[in-house]
Amino acid sequence: MNDDTIALRADGLYKVFGRHADEAVIRLHQGTPRDQLGHGTTAAVIDASFEVRRGEIFVVMGLSGSGKSTLIRMLNGLHEATAGTVEIGGERITDIAPKRLREIRRQRVSMVFQHFALLPHRTVLDNVAYGLEIQGVAKAEREAKAREVTQIVGLAGWEDKLPGQLSGGMQQRVGLARALTADTDVLLMDEAFSALDPLIRREMQEQLLDLQATLGKTIIFITHDLNEAMFLGDRIAVMRDGRIVQVGTPEEILTDPANEYVEQFVQDVDRTRVLTAESVMRKPRAVVHPTAGARGALQVMRDEQLSAVYVTQRDRTLIGWVSDRDALDAVRRGERSLERIVRPDHGAVAHDTPLAELFIPALEAQLPLGVTDARGRLVGVVPRVTLLATLGGEPEADAQASPRPDPLPAAVVDRALEAAVDSGALETKEAI
Ligand code: ADP
Ligand code: MG
C-alpha cells in the first residue's frame, strides 16, 4: 500500500553479522536470546519495524552498540538487510537491482556522518557540490546549487577555503550542506553532531530545526544523547541490544517509559525543555462564571482556601480573575455583579509552553498559573508546587518564595457575608 504521508517504512528488519546469519534470524524469531546465537554471530538489529512520516524528524536513540548505525545503513542500502524490508516513498529498496538502488540513493536519501568525510584537498564549494558531481550534473549548475546551500547553512564567504581551515562546527556544516545539495526527500544523520562542542552542537541543532521548518525534509537522526533526541525529535525510537523498545514523542518517552531501561535512560534529561504546561497541569479548582457574582466568587475562594479565582464563560473561555479583597469589598458595597472587579491580566500561558518558560509567569501570577488551549479556554492550572516538584524542589520553598497574599481567614469572609445579608445586600449566604 502506498501512503503519501509515509516517507519511509521498515518492516521486520534484521541484520545479523557473521556466521549462519539466516539461521540466526529464524532462531531470534523463535525467541532465542541474542547472546545465545553462538560465537561469531552478532545480531545487530532485530525485528525493527517503524514508519517515518513525511517532514518528520525521527530520532533513533540508544547506547553505543545498540545497533543504530547498522539500522540506518540498511535504510539506504549501505548494508543489505538479513531479513525484512525497507520502503522509501512507497518503493521497496531491499532486494532490488544494485543499479536501481544506486539511483534511489542518489535521488531519495542522503546521509551525514559523524566524521565529516570531507575531501581535504577540495574547497568548501567543491565538497558541497560533490554529490552532484558524482551524479554527473554540469559544473555551472552544481556550483550554483552548492553556493545557494552553502549560504543556507551559514557558510557564505567560506566557499574557497579548504576543510582544514574550518572549525569542527563549520566542517559539519559543509557535510550538512553536501547532503542538502543532493536535494533528496530523506536525510539520514548518524551522530552528525556528536563530535562537536556542546555550544556549537546546540547551535547546529537549532539550525537543523530551522532548516527542517523551511525545507520540509524527512530526517532520521541518530544519537546516543537523550537531550539531543528530546530537542530534535518529533518522535523517538529507543534501541536496546538491537531491538526497538519504544517509539513515541519525547513527552511520551519521558512520562510513560515502556520499561525500566527507557526509564533509566530518561532520568537525566532536562525535563523543563521537553515537558509542557499541558503535561503537568491540574484541573482548575477555583473557577467561577460571571453569574456567580461577587458573593459566589468569595465563597468559592473561602471553600478552596484561595485568595483569588479565575472567571470564565460557561464554555470555559478565560475572562480574568478576581481577588478575595475585591470580592469582599464588592459584597460590602452590596454589589452583585463581578463585572467591575474582574481583572483581565490573568497571565495564563498556552498549553504547549515548555516548563522552562513557566517559572517567571508562575511567580508573577496571583493564582496557580492558568493554562489555555488554542481557543483561549482555561484547560488547567499549574500550581507552583507542581512546577517545583518537577525539578525535585521542596514545596516549602514555594510557600516562602510566594509573593501571593494568604487567603483571607474564613471567619472574616463569613462575617462579611453575614453582614451583607443583614444589610439586605444579599438574600442568603448559601454557597452557590
Ligand atoms: P551503534 O551505532 O548503536 O553504536 P552499531 O550498529 O555500530 O551500534 O553496532 C551494533 C552491533 O553490531 C555491535 O555489537 C557491533 O559490534 C556490531 N557490528 C557493527 N558493524 C559490524 C560489522 N561490520 N561486523 C560485525 N559486527 C558489527
Ligand atoms: Mg553508531
XYZ file of C-alpha atoms in Angstrom, residues 7 54 87-93 100-110 135 182-188 218:
29
model
C 8.321 8.735 3.764
C 6.976 12.872 5.654
C 10.423 1.145 1.565
C 11.248 4.706 0.657
C 8.482 6.820 -0.820
C 6.484 3.660 -1.341
C 9.259 1.897 -3.267
C 10.958 -1.149 -1.891
C 14.728 -0.802 -1.675
C 18.198 0.912 -9.125
C 19.448 1.061 -5.536
C 22.173 3.495 -6.548
C 19.606 5.666 -8.291
C 17.375 5.693 -5.260
C 20.285 6.529 -3.007
C 21.158 9.499 -5.176
C 17.645 10.760 -5.650
C 15.889 9.950 -2.430
C 18.227 9.556 0.542
C 21.373 11.340 1.541
C 25.605 12.392 -10.346
C 21.536 16.407 -3.264
C 18.008 17.658 -2.564
C 16.705 14.283 -1.501
C 13.490 13.973 0.473
C 15.071 11.874 3.177
C 18.154 12.848 5.144
C 19.921 10.292 7.308
C 12.223 13.979 6.368
